[in-house]
Amino acid sequence: MSFPFINAIISWFLKKRKHQLELFLKYPIDVQNELLQKLINTAKDTEFGKQYDFSSIKNYAGFSAKVPIQEYESIEPLIERCRKGEQNLFWPTPIRWFAKSSGTTNAKSKFIPVSNEAIEDCHLKAGKDMLCLYVSNNENSKMFKGKGLKLGGSTAIYENNNSSFGDLSAILTKNLPFWADFSSAPSHEISLMAEWETKMEAIIDETINENITSLFGVPSWMLVLLNRVLEKTGKDNILEVWPNLEVYFHGGVNFSPYREQYKKLIPKKDFKYYETYNASEGFFAIQDVNNSEELLLMLDYGIFYEFIPMDKYDGENSPTIPLSEVKKDVSYAVVITTNGGLWRYLIGDTVRFTSTNPYRIKITGRTKHHINVFGEELIIENAEKALKSASKKTNASIKDYTVGPIFMNDNKSGGHEWIIEFSKAPENIAYFTELLDNALKTINSDYEAKRYKNMTLAMPIVHQARKNLFYDWLKEKGKLGGQHKIPRLSNSRWFLDELL
């Protein structure tokens, strides 16, 4: 298939899609309200729809009054029935796929239902939109003259009698249109390999002689891959291997701690980074402007959004607000209703709006991944800003980290204990710790108050991790691969004690 032909198809699609994007940018609330009604009408004759009397729901107020907010544990019995072959439980079309999601903890796996509508109208549509937004901002892009290297999860597809499960990336690989294979690497066969380290070597062997123009994947794991490419080729930077590389589409973890390492690996002034926000439950937002750290909330993917102000957060008992009521710079937990049959589902992420015209967000962390043992309300966004500040001042760079509490004992104050794996360590770890502590005080007034005269919180303790500590820990747990993440902040010492 010739490149001019592919480019012609893409530009035709982009023009067509641009009008739809403009519709939800212009009328965001109307688009969301219509979508909610469509989802309710579609599922009114399912078991869930009958249980909550969907037929009588005429608007958002009725919906939020009748249908409860749900965490995974509440919907697990229905999902298990569906996995065993029962249908029309929470969505009318047959659900055969389940995205196995391990999240960021040691908790047992979740199996998120993935309907055909969610594959077509959410995940695959988002993939096209991601390219659409990038190309419309970079009209001279030569991305389609080469291939995109996609680094997905590590799990193959497993089948039981009535359904199949695997990483979302594996499910999407199985459902990609035939022509996608022409423009991406590695091959389906390698993408679906289960053993992570074997797969990594196979990807490198298949791609080092290809014309790779774009990268797709989670920053932490892509970094491992790129460093191995340099080891294998003996080159100094990635542009010596793939000179036409122009963009990296990333998501899954905060990019800030990795930015400097990528600049060294890919020393190209006009190299582009495009962030996406997606999960097993759906594809939510895409960076729509070059060099931005904000993401455009995508409102026509079959996902209806609600938000819980974090100062009122109480799990399934929390009060919600619709998109029309959100305010800038407030931290919200995200609640979604989807065309995959999730109803008022609490996904566990927190965001804040940087703009409400259009609706743009930044991901701030996880509802359960914060430290609030002493009333300090430390969230991931605080931790990463402080790490960035301390690293800049000490010329250090960070590969991975985790933080947990030191509980109060007798008359001793509590504190925070950090394990940090540096790719470039600071010369003086005590000075780094002091800078980190000062940055946290500046960013977070609750933390500052608890640190006052060491009364509640003592100075943090920072351990410098040995090389590959986190990688080896994930390997031991059978959690190597694109979908698995290091738990950043925890109210318990479980991760800390294991790692120490």
mmCIF file with all atom_site columns, N, CA and C in Angstrom, residues 419-475:
data_model
loop_
_atom_site.group_PDB
_atom_site.id
_atom_site.type_symbol
_atom_site.label_atom_id
_atom_site.label_alt_id
_atom_site.label_comp_id
_atom_site.label_asym_id
_atom_site.label_entity_id
_atom_site.label_seq_id
_atom_site.pdbx_PDB_ins_code
_atom_site.Cartn_x
_atom_site.Cartn_y
_atom_site.Cartn_z
_atom_site.occupancy
_atom_site.B_iso_or_equiv
_atom_site.pdbx_formal_charge
_atom_site.auth_seq_id
_atom_site.auth_comp_id
_atom_site.auth_asym_id
_atom_site.auth_atom_id
_atom_site.pdbx_PDB_model_num
ATOM 1   N N  . ILE A 1 419 ? 11.576 5.549   49.003 1.00 0.00 ? 419 ILE A N  1
ATOM 2   C CA . ILE A 1 419 ? 12.605 4.744   48.332 1.00 0.00 ? 419 ILE A CA 1
ATOM 3   C C  . ILE A 1 419 ? 12.671 5.273   46.902 1.00 0.00 ? 419 ILE A C  1
ATOM 4   N N  . ILE A 1 420 ? 13.839 5.781   46.512 1.00 0.00 ? 420 ILE A N  1
ATOM 5   C CA . ILE A 1 420 ? 13.986 6.392   45.179 1.00 0.00 ? 420 ILE A CA 1
ATOM 6   C C  . ILE A 1 420 ? 15.117 5.683   44.423 1.00 0.00 ? 420 ILE A C  1
ATOM 7   N N  . GLU A 1 421 ? 14.796 5.230   43.221 1.00 0.00 ? 421 GLU A N  1
ATOM 8   C CA . GLU A 1 421 ? 15.838 4.701   42.336 1.00 0.00 ? 421 GLU A CA 1
ATOM 9   C C  . GLU A 1 421 ? 16.197 5.808   41.357 1.00 0.00 ? 421 GLU A C  1
ATOM 10  N N  . PHE A 1 422 ? 17.423 6.266   41.444 1.00 0.00 ? 422 PHE A N  1
ATOM 11  C CA . PHE A 1 422 ? 17.894 7.349   40.576 1.00 0.00 ? 422 PHE A CA 1
ATOM 12  C C  . PHE A 1 422 ? 18.543 6.767   39.331 1.00 0.00 ? 422 PHE A C  1
ATOM 13  N N  . SER A 1 423 ? 18.307 7.399   38.170 1.00 0.00 ? 423 SER A N  1
ATOM 14  C CA . SER A 1 423 ? 19.142 7.052   37.018 1.00 0.00 ? 423 SER A CA 1
ATOM 15  C C  . SER A 1 423 ? 20.399 7.918   37.056 1.00 0.00 ? 423 SER A C  1
ATOM 16  N N  . LYS A 1 424 ? 20.303 9.075   37.744 1.00 0.00 ? 424 LYS A N  1
ATOM 17  C CA . LYS A 1 424 ? 21.505 9.864   38.064 1.00 0.00 ? 424 LYS A CA 1
ATOM 18  C C  . LYS A 1 424 ? 21.313 10.382  39.487 1.00 0.00 ? 424 LYS A C  1
ATOM 19  N N  . ALA A 1 425 ? 22.098 9.878   40.405 1.00 0.00 ? 425 ALA A N  1
ATOM 20  C CA . ALA A 1 425 ? 21.894 10.196  41.826 1.00 0.00 ? 425 ALA A CA 1
ATOM 21  C C  . ALA A 1 425 ? 22.450 11.580  42.168 1.00 0.00 ? 425 ALA A C  1
ATOM 22  N N  . PRO A 1 426 ? 21.866 12.251  43.173 1.00 0.00 ? 426 PRO A N  1
ATOM 23  C CA . PRO A 1 426 ? 22.443 13.524  43.633 1.00 0.00 ? 426 PRO A CA 1
ATOM 24  C C  . PRO A 1 426 ? 23.744 13.251  44.391 1.00 0.00 ? 426 PRO A C  1
ATOM 25  N N  . GLU A 1 427 ? 24.630 14.223  44.417 1.00 0.00 ? 427 GLU A N  1
ATOM 26  C CA . GLU A 1 427 ? 25.906 14.024  45.120 1.00 0.00 ? 427 GLU A CA 1
ATOM 27  C C  . GLU A 1 427 ? 25.687 13.879  46.622 1.00 0.00 ? 427 GLU A C  1
ATOM 28  N N  . ASN A 1 428 ? 24.696 14.622  47.127 1.00 0.00 ? 428 ASN A N  1
ATOM 29  C CA . ASN A 1 428 ? 24.457 14.622  48.578 1.00 0.00 ? 428 ASN A CA 1
ATOM 30  C C  . ASN A 1 428 ? 22.985 14.309  48.838 1.00 0.00 ? 428 ASN A C  1
ATOM 31  N N  . ILE A 1 429 ? 22.708 13.095  49.334 1.00 0.00 ? 429 ILE A N  1
ATOM 32  C CA . ILE A 1 429 ? 21.315 12.658  49.517 1.00 0.00 ? 429 ILE A CA 1
ATOM 33  C C  . ILE A 1 429 ? 20.624 13.454  50.632 1.00 0.00 ? 429 ILE A C  1
ATOM 34  N N  . ALA A 1 430 ? 21.395 13.897  51.632 1.00 0.00 ? 430 ALA A N  1
ATOM 35  C CA . ALA A 1 430 ? 20.806 14.681  52.737 1.00 0.00 ? 430 ALA A CA 1
ATOM 36  C C  . ALA A 1 430 ? 20.318 16.036  52.216 1.00 0.00 ? 430 ALA A C  1
ATOM 37  N N  . TYR A 1 431 ? 21.107 16.635  51.327 1.00 0.00 ? 431 TYR A N  1
ATOM 38  C CA . TYR A 1 431 ? 20.715 17.925  50.744 1.00 0.00 ? 431 TYR A CA 1
ATOM 39  C C  . TYR A 1 431 ? 19.488 17.746  49.849 1.00 0.00 ? 431 TYR A C  1
ATOM 40  N N  . PHE A 1 432 ? 19.468 16.653  49.077 1.00 0.00 ? 432 PHE A N  1
ATOM 41  C CA . PHE A 1 432 ? 18.301 16.331  48.234 1.00 0.00 ? 432 PHE A CA 1
ATOM 42  C C  . PHE A 1 432 ? 17.049 16.195  49.093 1.00 0.00 ? 432 PHE A C  1
ATOM 43  N N  . THR A 1 433 ? 17.181 15.494  50.234 1.00 0.00 ? 433 THR A N  1
ATOM 44  C CA . THR A 1 433 ? 16.042 15.278  51.143 1.00 0.00 ? 433 THR A CA 1
ATOM 45  C C  . THR A 1 433 ? 15.514 16.613  51.674 1.00 0.00 ? 433 THR A C  1
ATOM 46  N N  . GLU A 1 434 ? 16.437 17.487  52.020 1.00 0.00 ? 434 GLU A N  1
ATOM 47  C CA . GLU A 1 434 ? 16.061 18.819  52.539 1.00 0.00 ? 434 GLU A CA 1
ATOM 48  C C  . GLU A 1 434 ? 15.300 19.618  51.472 1.00 0.00 ? 434 GLU A C  1
ATOM 49  N N  . LEU A 1 435 ? 15.798 19.579  50.248 1.00 0.00 ? 435 LEU A N  1
ATOM 50  C CA . LEU A 1 435 ? 15.134 20.291  49.146 1.00 0.00 ? 435 LEU A CA 1
ATOM 51  C C  . LEU A 1 435 ? 13.735 19.702  48.879 1.00 0.00 ? 435 LEU A C  1
ATOM 52  N N  . LEU A 1 436 ? 13.636 18.384  48.920 1.00 0.00 ? 436 LEU A N  1
ATOM 53  C CA . LEU A 1 436 ? 12.354 17.693  48.714 1.00 0.00 ? 436 LEU A CA 1
ATOM 54  C C  . LEU A 1 436 ? 11.351 18.126  49.782 1.00 0.00 ? 436 LEU A C  1
ATOM 55  N N  . ASP A 1 437 ? 11.790 18.130  51.028 1.00 0.00 ? 437 ASP A N  1
ATOM 56  C CA . ASP A 1 437 ? 10.945 18.517  52.164 1.00 0.00 ? 437 ASP A CA 1
ATOM 57  C C  . ASP A 1 437 ? 10.477 19.969  52.016 1.00 0.00 ? 437 ASP A C  1
ATOM 58  N N  . ASN A 1 438 ? 11.408 20.855  51.664 1.00 0.00 ? 438 ASN A N  1
ATOM 59  C CA . ASN A 1 438 ? 11.059 22.281  51.509 1.00 0.00 ? 438 ASN A CA 1
ATOM 60  C C  . ASN A 1 438 ? 10.073 22.494  50.361 1.00 0.00 ? 438 ASN A C  1
ATOM 61  N N  . ALA A 1 439 ? 10.282 21.745  49.279 1.00 0.00 ? 439 ALA A N  1
ATOM 62  C CA . ALA A 1 439 ? 9.366  21.865  48.135 1.00 0.00 ? 439 ALA A CA 1
ATOM 63  C C  . ALA A 1 439 ? 7.963  21.406  48.526 1.00 0.00 ? 439 ALA A C  1
ATOM 64  N N  . LEU A 1 440 ? 7.871  20.295  49.277 1.00 0.00 ? 440 LEU A N  1
ATOM 65  C CA . LEU A 1 440 ? 6.559  19.797  49.719 1.00 0.00 ? 440 LEU A CA 1
ATOM 66  C C  . LEU A 1 440 ? 5.856  20.809  50.613 1.00 0.00 ? 440 LEU A C  1
ATOM 67  N N  . LYS A 1 441 ? 6.628  21.483  51.469 1.00 0.00 ? 441 LYS A N  1
ATOM 68  C CA . LYS A 1 441 ? 6.044  22.518  52.350 1.00 0.00 ? 441 LYS A CA 1
ATOM 69  C C  . LYS A 1 441 ? 5.477  23.676  51.522 1.00 0.00 ? 441 LYS A C  1
ATOM 70  N N  . THR A 1 442 ? 6.200  24.040  50.460 1.00 0.00 ? 442 THR A N  1
ATOM 71  C CA . THR A 1 442 ? 5.761  25.151  49.607 1.00 0.00 ? 442 THR A CA 1
ATOM 72  C C  . THR A 1 442 ? 4.493  24.784  48.837 1.00 0.00 ? 442 THR A C  1
ATOM 73  N N  . ILE A 1 443 ? 4.440  23.535  48.368 1.00 0.00 ? 443 ILE A N  1
ATOM 74  C CA . ILE A 1 443 ? 3.333  23.089  47.509 1.00 0.00 ? 443 ILE A CA 1
ATOM 75  C C  . ILE A 1 443 ? 2.073  22.765  48.308 1.00 0.00 ? 443 ILE A C  1
ATOM 76  N N  . ASN A 1 444 ? 2.256  22.198  49.525 1.00 0.00 ? 444 ASN A N  1
ATOM 77  C CA . ASN A 1 444 ? 1.125  21.641  50.269 1.00 0.00 ? 444 ASN A CA 1
ATOM 78  C C  . ASN A 1 444 ? 1.088  22.223  51.682 1.00 0.00 ? 444 ASN A C  1
ATOM 79  N N  . SER A 1 445 ? 0.107  23.104  51.946 1.00 0.00 ? 445 SER A N  1
ATOM 80  C CA . SER A 1 445 ? 0.029  23.788  53.248 1.00 0.00 ? 445 SER A CA 1
ATOM 81  C C  . SER A 1 445 ? -0.298 22.829  54.394 1.00 0.00 ? 445 SER A C  1
ATOM 82  N N  . ASP A 1 446 ? -1.050 21.738  54.087 1.00 0.00 ? 446 ASP A N  1
ATOM 83  C CA . ASP A 1 446 ? -1.349 20.743  55.135 1.00 0.00 ? 446 ASP A CA 1
ATOM 84  C C  . ASP A 1 446 ? -0.064 20.040  55.578 1.00 0.00 ? 446 ASP A C  1
ATOM 85  N N  . TYR A 1 447 ? 0.770  19.703  54.606 1.00 0.00 ? 447 TYR A N  1
ATOM 86  C CA . TYR A 1 447 ? 2.062  19.072  54.906 1.00 0.00 ? 447 TYR A CA 1
ATOM 87  C C  . TYR A 1 447 ? 2.921  20.032  55.733 1.00 0.00 ? 447 TYR A C  1
ATOM 88  N N  . GLU A 1 448 ? 2.945  21.296  55.301 1.00 0.00 ? 448 GLU A N  1
ATOM 89  C CA . GLU A 1 448 ? 3.751  22.306  56.007 1.00 0.00 ? 448 GLU A CA 1
ATOM 90  C C  . GLU A 1 448 ? 3.309  22.429  57.467 1.00 0.00 ? 448 GLU A C  1
ATOM 91  N N  . ALA A 1 449 ? 1.981  22.450  57.682 1.00 0.00 ? 449 ALA A N  1
ATOM 92  C CA . ALA A 1 449 ? 1.451  22.583  59.048 1.00 0.00 ? 449 ALA A CA 1
ATOM 93  C C  . ALA A 1 449 ? 1.858  21.381  59.916 1.00 0.00 ? 449 ALA A C  1
ATOM 94  N N  . LYS A 1 450 ? 1.818  20.195  59.342 1.00 0.00 ? 450 LYS A N  1
ATOM 95  C CA . LYS A 1 450 ? 2.165  18.983  60.111 1.00 0.00 ? 450 LYS A CA 1
ATOM 96  C C  . LYS A 1 450 ? 3.668  18.894  60.362 1.00 0.00 ? 450 LYS A C  1
ATOM 97  N N  . ARG A 1 451 ? 4.465  19.567  59.528 1.00 0.00 ? 451 ARG A N  1
ATOM 98  C CA . ARG A 1 451 ? 5.930  19.570  59.716 1.00 0.00 ? 451 ARG A CA 1
ATOM 99  C C  . ARG A 1 451 ? 6.377  20.630  60.719 1.00 0.00 ? 451 ARG A C  1
ATOM 100 N N  . TYR A 1 452 ? 5.468  21.496  61.158 1.00 0.00 ? 452 TYR A N  1
ATOM 101 C CA . TYR A 1 452 ? 5.828  22.617  62.050 1.00 0.00 ? 452 TYR A CA 1
ATOM 102 C C  . TYR A 1 452 ? 6.539  22.087  63.303 1.00 0.00 ? 452 TYR A C  1
ATOM 103 N N  . LYS A 1 453 ? 7.773  22.492  63.483 1.00 0.00 ? 453 LYS A N  1
ATOM 104 C CA . LYS A 1 453 ? 8.613  22.096  64.620 1.00 0.00 ? 453 LYS A CA 1
ATOM 105 C C  . LYS A 1 453 ? 8.686  20.573  64.811 1.00 0.00 ? 453 LYS A C  1
ATOM 106 N N  . ASN A 1 454 ? 8.497  19.824  63.721 1.00 0.00 ? 454 ASN A N  1
ATOM 107 C CA . ASN A 1 454 ? 8.565  18.347  63.761 1.00 0.00 ? 454 ASN A CA 1
ATOM 108 C C  . ASN A 1 454 ? 7.528  17.717  64.691 1.00 0.00 ? 454 ASN A C  1
ATOM 109 N N  . MET A 1 455 ? 6.479  18.470  65.014 1.00 0.00 ? 455 MET A N  1
ATOM 110 C CA . MET A 1 455 ? 5.545  17.979  66.037 1.00 0.00 ? 455 MET A CA 1
ATOM 111 C C  . MET A 1 455 ? 4.775  16.739  65.589 1.00 0.00 ? 455 MET A C  1
ATOM 112 N N  . THR A 1 456 ? 4.214  16.784  64.362 1.00 0.00 ? 456 THR A N  1
ATOM 113 C CA . THR A 1 456 ? 3.465  15.619  63.858 1.00 0.00 ? 456 THR A CA 1
ATOM 114 C C  . THR A 1 456 ? 4.324  14.811  62.894 1.00 0.00 ? 456 THR A C  1
ATOM 115 N N  . LEU A 1 457 ? 4.945  15.533  61.957 1.00 0.00 ? 457 LEU A N  1
ATOM 116 C CA . LEU A 1 457 ? 5.783  14.882  60.936 1.00 0.00 ? 457 LEU A CA 1
ATOM 117 C C  . LEU A 1 457 ? 7.237  15.297  61.119 1.00 0.00 ? 457 LEU A C  1
ATOM 118 N N  . ALA A 1 458 ? 8.119  14.304  61.201 1.00 0.00 ? 458 ALA A N  1
ATOM 119 C CA . ALA A 1 458 ? 9.554  14.597  61.228 1.00 0.00 ? 458 ALA A CA 1
ATOM 120 C C  . ALA A 1 458 ? 10.058 14.744  59.795 1.00 0.00 ? 458 ALA A C  1
ATOM 121 N N  . MET A 1 459 ? 11.319 15.116  59.675 1.00 0.00 ? 459 MET A N  1
ATOM 122 C CA . MET A 1 459 ? 11.973 15.211  58.367 1.00 0.00 ? 459 MET A CA 1
ATOM 123 C C  . MET A 1 459 ? 11.819 13.868  57.631 1.00 0.00 ? 459 MET A C  1
ATOM 124 N N  . PRO A 1 460 ? 11.519 13.872  56.329 1.00 0.00 ? 460 PRO A N  1
ATOM 125 C CA . PRO A 1 460 ? 11.391 12.594  55.616 1.00 0.00 ? 460 PRO A CA 1
ATOM 126 C C  . PRO A 1 460 ? 12.716 11.824  55.578 1.00 0.00 ? 460 PRO A C  1
ATOM 127 N N  . ILE A 1 461 ? 12.590 10.515  55.441 1.00 0.00 ? 461 ILE A N  1
ATOM 128 C CA . ILE A 1 461 ? 13.771 9.657   55.256 1.00 0.00 ? 461 ILE A CA 1
ATOM 129 C C  . ILE A 1 461 ? 13.784 9.214   53.795 1.00 0.00 ? 461 ILE A C  1
ATOM 130 N N  . VAL A 1 462 ? 14.922 9.376   53.129 1.00 0.00 ? 462 VAL A N  1
ATOM 131 C CA . VAL A 1 462 ? 15.033 8.963   51.721 1.00 0.00 ? 462 VAL A CA 1
ATOM 132 C C  . VAL A 1 462 ? 16.091 7.868   51.594 1.00 0.00 ? 462 VAL A C  1
ATOM 133 N N  . HIS A 1 463 ? 15.674 6.715   51.069 1.00 0.00 ? 463 HIS A N  1
ATOM 134 C CA . HIS A 1 463 ? 16.618 5.618   50.778 1.00 0.00 ? 463 HIS A CA 1
ATOM 135 C C  . HIS A 1 463 ? 16.943 5.638   49.293 1.00 0.00 ? 463 HIS A C  1
ATOM 136 N N  . GLN A 1 464 ? 18.212 5.497   48.979 1.00 0.00 ? 464 GLN A N  1
ATOM 137 C CA . GLN A 1 464 ? 18.609 5.384   47.578 1.00 0.00 ? 464 GLN A CA 1
ATOM 138 C C  . GLN A 1 464 ? 18.566 3.903   47.202 1.00 0.00 ? 464 GLN A C  1
ATOM 139 N N  . ALA A 1 465 ? 17.646 3.552   46.296 1.00 0.00 ? 465 ALA A N  1
ATOM 140 C CA . ALA A 1 465 ? 17.455 2.146   45.920 1.00 0.00 ? 465 ALA A CA 1
ATOM 141 C C  . ALA A 1 465 ? 18.604 1.656   45.056 1.00 0.00 ? 465 ALA A C  1
ATOM 142 N N  . ARG A 1 466 ? 18.896 0.369   45.167 1.00 0.00 ? 466 ARG A N  1
ATOM 143 C CA . ARG A 1 466 ? 19.892 -0.220  44.264 1.00 0.00 ? 466 ARG A CA 1
ATOM 144 C C  . ARG A 1 466 ? 19.317 -0.239  42.846 1.00 0.00 ? 466 ARG A C  1
ATOM 145 N N  . LYS A 1 467 ? 20.192 -0.390  41.878 1.00 0.00 ? 467 LYS A N  1
ATOM 146 C CA . LYS A 1 467 ? 19.780 -0.418  40.475 1.00 0.00 ? 467 LYS A CA 1
ATOM 147 C C  . LYS A 1 467 ? 18.791 -1.573  40.237 1.00 0.00 ? 467 LYS A C  1
ATOM 148 N N  . ASN A 1 468 ? 17.713 -1.272  39.521 1.00 0.00 ? 468 ASN A N  1
ATOM 149 C CA . ASN A 1 468 ? 16.699 -2.272  39.121 1.00 0.00 ? 468 ASN A CA 1
ATOM 150 C C  . ASN A 1 468 ? 15.896 -2.880  40.275 1.00 0.00 ? 468 ASN A C  1
ATOM 151 N N  . LEU A 1 469 ? 15.906 -2.232  41.440 1.00 0.00 ? 469 LEU A N  1
ATOM 152 C CA . LEU A 1 469 ? 15.132 -2.762  42.577 1.00 0.00 ? 469 LEU A CA 1
ATOM 153 C C  . LEU A 1 469 ? 13.658 -2.927  42.206 1.00 0.00 ? 469 LEU A C  1
ATOM 154 N N  . PHE A 1 470 ? 13.062 -1.883  41.623 1.00 0.00 ? 470 PHE A N  1
ATOM 155 C CA . PHE A 1 470 ? 11.626 -1.916  41.311 1.00 0.00 ? 470 PHE A CA 1
ATOM 156 C C  . PHE A 1 470 ? 11.325 -2.912  40.187 1.00 0.00 ? 470 PHE A C  1
ATOM 157 N N  . TYR A 1 471 ? 12.212 -2.951  39.202 1.00 0.00 ? 471 TYR A N  1
ATOM 158 C CA . TYR A 1 471 ? 12.049 -3.894  38.088 1.00 0.00 ? 471 TYR A CA 1
ATOM 159 C C  . TYR A 1 471 ? 12.051 -5.330  38.618 1.00 0.00 ? 471 TYR A C  1
ATOM 160 N N  . ASP A 1 472 ? 13.027 -5.628  39.491 1.00 0.00 ? 472 ASP A N  1
ATOM 161 C CA . ASP A 1 472 ? 13.144 -6.990  40.041 1.00 0.00 ? 472 ASP A CA 1
ATOM 162 C C  . ASP A 1 472 ? 11.941 -7.343  40.914 1.00 0.00 ? 472 ASP A C  1
ATOM 163 N N  . TRP A 1 473 ? 11.452 -6.341  41.643 1.00 0.00 ? 473 TRP A N  1
ATOM 164 C CA . TRP A 1 473 ? 10.278 -6.551  42.522 1.00 0.00 ? 473 TRP A CA 1
ATOM 165 C C  . TRP A 1 473 ? 9.042  -6.887  41.677 1.00 0.00 ? 473 TRP A C  1
ATOM 166 N N  . LEU A 1 474 ? 8.832  -6.151  40.579 1.00 0.00 ? 474 LEU A N  1
ATOM 167 C CA . LEU A 1 474 ? 7.704  -6.443  39.686 1.00 0.00 ? 474 LEU A CA 1
ATOM 168 C C  . LEU A 1 474 ? 7.878  -7.809  39.024 1.00 0.00 ? 474 LEU A C  1
ATOM 169 N N  . LYS A 1 475 ? 9.113  -8.123  38.656 1.00 0.00 ? 475 LYS A N  1
ATOM 170 C CA . LYS A 1 475 ? 9.387  -9.412  38.005 1.00 0.00 ? 475 LYS A CA 1
ATOM 171 C C  . LYS A 1 475 ? 9.038  -10.569 38.944 1.00 0.00 ? 475 LYS A C  1
#
